[in-house]
Coordinates of C-alpha atoms in Angstrom, one line a residue:
X195 CA -197.0 48.1 130.6
X196 CA -200.7 47.5 129.6
X197 CA -203.5 47.0 132.0
X198 CA -203.8 43.4 130.9
X199 CA -200.3 42.7 132.1
X200 CA -201.1 43.8 135.7
X201 CA -201.7 41.4 138.5
X202 CA -204.2 42.4 141.1
X203 CA -201.3 43.2 143.5
X204 CA -199.6 45.4 140.9
X205 CA -202.9 47.2 140.2
X206 CA -203.5 47.8 143.9
X207 CA -199.9 48.8 144.5
X208 CA -200.1 51.4 141.6
X209 CA -203.4 52.7 143.0
X210 CA -201.8 52.9 146.5
X211 CA -198.9 55.0 145.1
X212 CA -201.2 57.4 143.4
X213 CA -203.3 57.7 146.6
X214 CA -200.2 58.3 148.7
X215 CA -199.1 61.1 146.3
X216 CA -202.5 62.8 146.5
X217 CA -202.7 62.4 150.3
X218 CA -199.2 63.9 150.7
X219 CA -200.2 67.0 148.7
X220 CA -203.5 67.4 150.7
X221 CA -201.7 66.9 154.1
X222 CA -198.9 69.3 153.1
X223 CA -201.4 72.0 152.3
X224 CA -203.4 71.4 155.5
X225 CA -200.3 71.6 157.7
X226 CA -198.4 74.4 155.9
X227 CA -201.2 76.7 155.1
X228 CA -204.5 76.1 156.9
X229 CA -203.5 74.3 160.1
X230 CA -200.0 75.4 161.3
X231 CA -198.9 73.2 164.2
X232 CA -200.0 72.8 166.9
X233 CA -203.4 74.1 165.7
X234 CA -203.8 70.9 163.7
X235 CA -203.7 68.7 166.7
X236 CA -205.6 71.1 169.0
X237 CA -208.5 71.4 166.6
X238 CA -209.0 67.7 166.1
X239 CA -207.1 67.6 162.8
X240 CA -205.7 64.1 163.6
X241 CA -209.3 62.7 163.5
X242 CA -210.0 64.4 160.2
X243 CA -206.7 63.2 158.8
X244 CA -207.4 59.6 159.9
X245 CA -210.7 59.7 158.0
X246 CA -209.3 61.4 155.0
X247 CA -206.3 59.2 154.6
X248 CA -208.3 56.1 155.6
X249 CA -210.7 56.6 152.7
X250 CA -208.1 57.8 150.2
X251 CA -205.1 55.6 150.9
X252 CA -206.6 52.4 152.3
X253 CA -210.1 51.9 151.0
X254 CA -209.5 52.6 147.3
X255 CA -206.5 50.3 146.8
X256 CA -208.1 47.6 148.9
X257 CA -211.2 47.6 146.7
X258 CA -208.9 47.5 143.6
X259 CA -207.2 44.5 145.1
X260 CA -210.5 42.8 145.6
X261 CA -212.1 43.5 142.2
X262 CA -209.2 43.6 139.8
X263 CA -208.7 40.8 137.4
X264 CA -206.7 41.3 134.2
X265 CA -208.9 40.9 131.1
X266 CA -212.1 40.8 133.1
X267 CA -215.1 42.3 131.2
X268 CA -216.2 45.6 132.7
X269 CA -213.0 46.0 134.6
X270 CA -212.5 49.6 133.4
X271 CA -216.0 50.4 134.6
X272 CA -215.3 48.9 138.0
X273 CA -212.2 50.9 138.4
X274 CA -213.9 54.1 137.3
X275 CA -216.6 53.5 139.9
X276 CA -214.0 53.0 142.7
X277 CA -212.2 56.1 141.5
X278 CA -215.3 58.2 141.4
X279 CA -216.5 57.2 144.9
X280 CA -213.0 57.8 146.2
X281 CA -212.7 61.2 144.6
X282 CA -216.1 62.2 145.9
X283 CA -215.1 61.2 149.5
X284 CA -211.8 63.1 149.1
X285 CA -213.6 66.2 147.9
X286 CA -216.1 66.0 150.7
X287 CA -213.3 65.5 153.3
X288 CA -211.3 68.4 151.9
X289 CA -214.3 70.6 152.0
X290 CA -214.9 69.9 155.6
X291 CA -211.3 70.5 156.4
X292 CA -211.4 73.8 154.5
X293 CA -214.5 75.1 156.2
X294 CA -213.2 74.1 159.6
X295 CA -209.8 75.8 159.1
X296 CA -208.7 78.4 161.6
X297 CA -209.6 81.8 160.4
X298 CA -208.5 84.2 163.2
X299 CA -206.5 84.1 166.3
X300 CA -208.2 86.7 168.4
X301 CA -206.8 88.4 171.5
X302 CA -209.8 88.8 173.9
X303 CA -209.5 90.3 177.3
X304 CA -206.6 88.2 178.7
X305 CA -206.0 85.4 176.2
X306 CA -206.3 84.3 172.6
X307 CA -209.4 82.6 171.1
X308 CA -209.4 80.6 167.9
X309 CA -212.3 81.0 165.5
X310 CA -212.8 78.8 162.5
X311 CA -214.1 79.9 159.1
X312 CA -217.4 78.0 159.5
X313 CA -218.1 79.9 162.7
X314 CA -218.2 83.3 161.0
X315 CA -221.4 84.5 159.4
X316 CA -221.1 86.4 156.1
X317 CA -223.1 89.2 157.5
X318 CA -220.8 89.6 160.5
X319 CA -217.7 89.6 158.2
X320 CA -219.3 92.3 156.1
X321 CA -219.8 94.4 159.2
X322 CA -216.1 94.5 160.1
X323 CA -214.8 98.0 160.6
X324 CA -211.5 97.1 158.9
X325 CA -211.5 95.9 155.3
X326 CA -208.9 93.2 155.9
X327 CA -211.3 91.5 158.3
X328 CA -214.3 91.3 155.9
X329 CA -213.3 88.0 154.5
X330 CA -211.8 84.7 155.8
X331 CA -208.1 84.5 155.1
X332 CA -207.1 81.9 152.6
X333 CA -203.5 81.5 153.7
X334 CA -203.8 80.6 157.4
X335 CA -205.2 82.2 160.5
X336 CA -204.8 86.0 161.0
X337 CA -203.7 87.4 164.3
X338 CA -206.1 90.2 165.5
X339 CA -207.4 91.8 168.7
X340 CA -211.1 92.4 169.7
X341 CA -212.5 95.2 171.8
X342 CA -215.6 95.0 173.9
X343 CA -218.2 97.4 172.7
X344 CA -218.5 100.6 174.7
X345 CA -222.2 101.2 173.8
X346 CA -224.3 99.6 176.6
X347 CA -226.9 98.4 174.2
X348 CA -224.3 96.6 172.0
X349 CA -222.7 95.2 175.1
X350 CA -226.0 93.8 176.3
X351 CA -226.6 92.1 172.9
X352 CA -223.2 90.5 173.2
X353 CA -224.0 89.1 176.6
X354 CA -227.3 87.8 175.3
X355 CA -225.8 85.9 172.3
X356 CA -223.2 84.4 174.6
X357 CA -226.0 82.1 175.9
X358 CA -226.0 80.7 172.3
X359 CA -222.3 80.0 172.4
X360 CA -221.2 83.1 170.6
X361 CA -218.6 85.4 172.0
X362 CA -216.5 88.5 171.1
X363 CA -214.3 86.5 168.7
X364 CA -217.3 85.6 166.5
X365 CA -218.0 89.2 165.6
X366 CA -215.4 90.8 163.2
X367 CA -217.1 94.2 163.7
X368 CA -215.1 94.4 167.0
X369 CA -211.8 93.3 165.5
X370 CA -208.9 95.7 165.4
X371 CA -205.3 95.2 164.1
X372 CA -203.2 93.3 166.5
X373 CA -200.4 95.9 166.3
X374 CA -202.8 98.4 168.0
X375 CA -203.2 96.3 171.1
X376 CA -199.8 95.0 171.8
X377 CA -199.6 97.0 175.1
X378 CA -202.7 95.3 176.3
X379 CA -201.4 91.9 175.2
X380 CA -198.1 92.3 177.1
X381 CA -200.0 93.6 180.2
X382 CA -201.8 90.2 180.3
X383 CA -198.9 88.0 179.4
X384 CA -197.4 85.8 182.1
X385 CA -193.8 85.2 182.8
X386 CA -192.7 81.6 182.6
X387 CA -192.2 81.5 186.3
X388 CA -195.8 82.6 186.8
X389 CA -196.9 80.0 184.3
X390 CA -195.2 77.2 186.3
X391 CA -197.2 78.2 189.3
X392 CA -200.6 78.5 187.6
X393 CA -200.5 76.0 184.6
X394 CA -198.0 73.3 185.5
X395 CA -199.0 71.0 182.6
X396 CA -198.5 73.7 180.0
X397 CA -195.4 74.8 181.7
X398 CA -193.8 71.4 181.1
X399 CA -194.2 71.8 177.3
X400 CA -192.8 75.4 177.5
X401 CA -189.8 74.3 179.6
X402 CA -189.1 71.5 177.1
X403 CA -189.1 74.0 174.2
X404 CA -186.9 76.4 176.1
X405 CA -184.4 73.7 176.8
X406 CA -184.3 72.4 173.3
X407 CA -184.2 75.7 171.5
X408 CA -181.8 77.5 173.9
X409 CA -184.3 80.3 174.5
X410 CA -184.0 82.1 177.8
X411 CA -187.3 82.3 179.7
X412 CA -186.9 86.0 180.3
X413 CA -186.9 86.5 176.5
X414 CA -190.5 85.3 176.2
X415 CA -193.9 85.8 177.8
X416 CA -196.9 83.5 177.6
X417 CA -200.6 83.7 176.9
X418 CA -203.1 80.9 176.5
X419 CA -204.9 80.2 173.3
X420 CA -208.2 78.3 173.7
X421 CA -209.2 75.9 170.9
X422 CA -211.9 73.2 170.7
X423 CA -209.9 70.3 172.2
X424 CA -206.8 71.9 173.9
X425 CA -205.1 74.9 175.3
X426 CA -202.1 76.2 173.4
X427 CA -199.3 78.2 175.0
X428 CA -198.4 81.1 172.8
X429 CA -195.0 82.5 173.6
X430 CA -194.6 86.1 172.6
X431 CA -191.8 88.6 172.4
X432 CA -191.7 90.7 175.6
X433 CA -191.1 93.9 173.5
X434 CA -193.3 93.5 170.5
X435 CA -195.9 90.9 171.6
X436 CA -195.4 89.1 168.4
X437 CA -195.8 85.3 168.7
X438 CA -192.5 83.4 168.9
X439 CA -193.8 79.8 169.3
X440 CA -197.0 78.0 169.9
X441 CA -197.0 74.8 172.0
X442 CA -199.7 72.3 172.7
X443 CA -200.7 72.4 176.3
X444 CA -203.5 70.9 178.4
X445 CA -206.3 69.0 176.8
X446 CA -209.9 70.3 177.2
X447 CA -212.2 67.5 178.2

């Protein structure tokens, strides 16, 4: 069918289908690779998704519906301008999402901390002791542990920069492979019974998962993962300390 045979509704509908296909690919990559659930919700991904999809899926087809008229002089130029603006907004949104993606899930002291790609300075990445921590992972967050520096001068520097909002998880030079610290992880992990006493809101989400999955509570331990907008309950195997399930817990105000 030629462009001249299209009504404005057909043109807008076709535009909408194209936008939905693009949005589906983008969201699939975000959820499957960069933001495994519930990290997506806990890091404010729903807001990013709303803006991204709002511009890509709603605004573009709506503008096409308004301006399209079969045979109108300059129609191709109008559609090209709409497509260009829409593509620019999509690229910008995807760039923001990419830079804000979770990079490392870091075991620090007695819990996990989430650090995003944009929070890691290139110089700090280059200073990492282990080569695998000298660049931001492309395929989702990497599970690591971090040790406090033993040198008093380094420890003081770390305390000083904490006033600027930087903590141990922001310095890959202190990262060590997670497998080397599983004993410390398990020493800090709570039983589910303990979790019910200390974190009742999070415990409700854990109990719901246990009931639906058939998992026995004695077969998991729990540590908290702090993100920007919420706490996440990380259920780990009581023998290996490997994560079994992550569940959205209490919101951070």
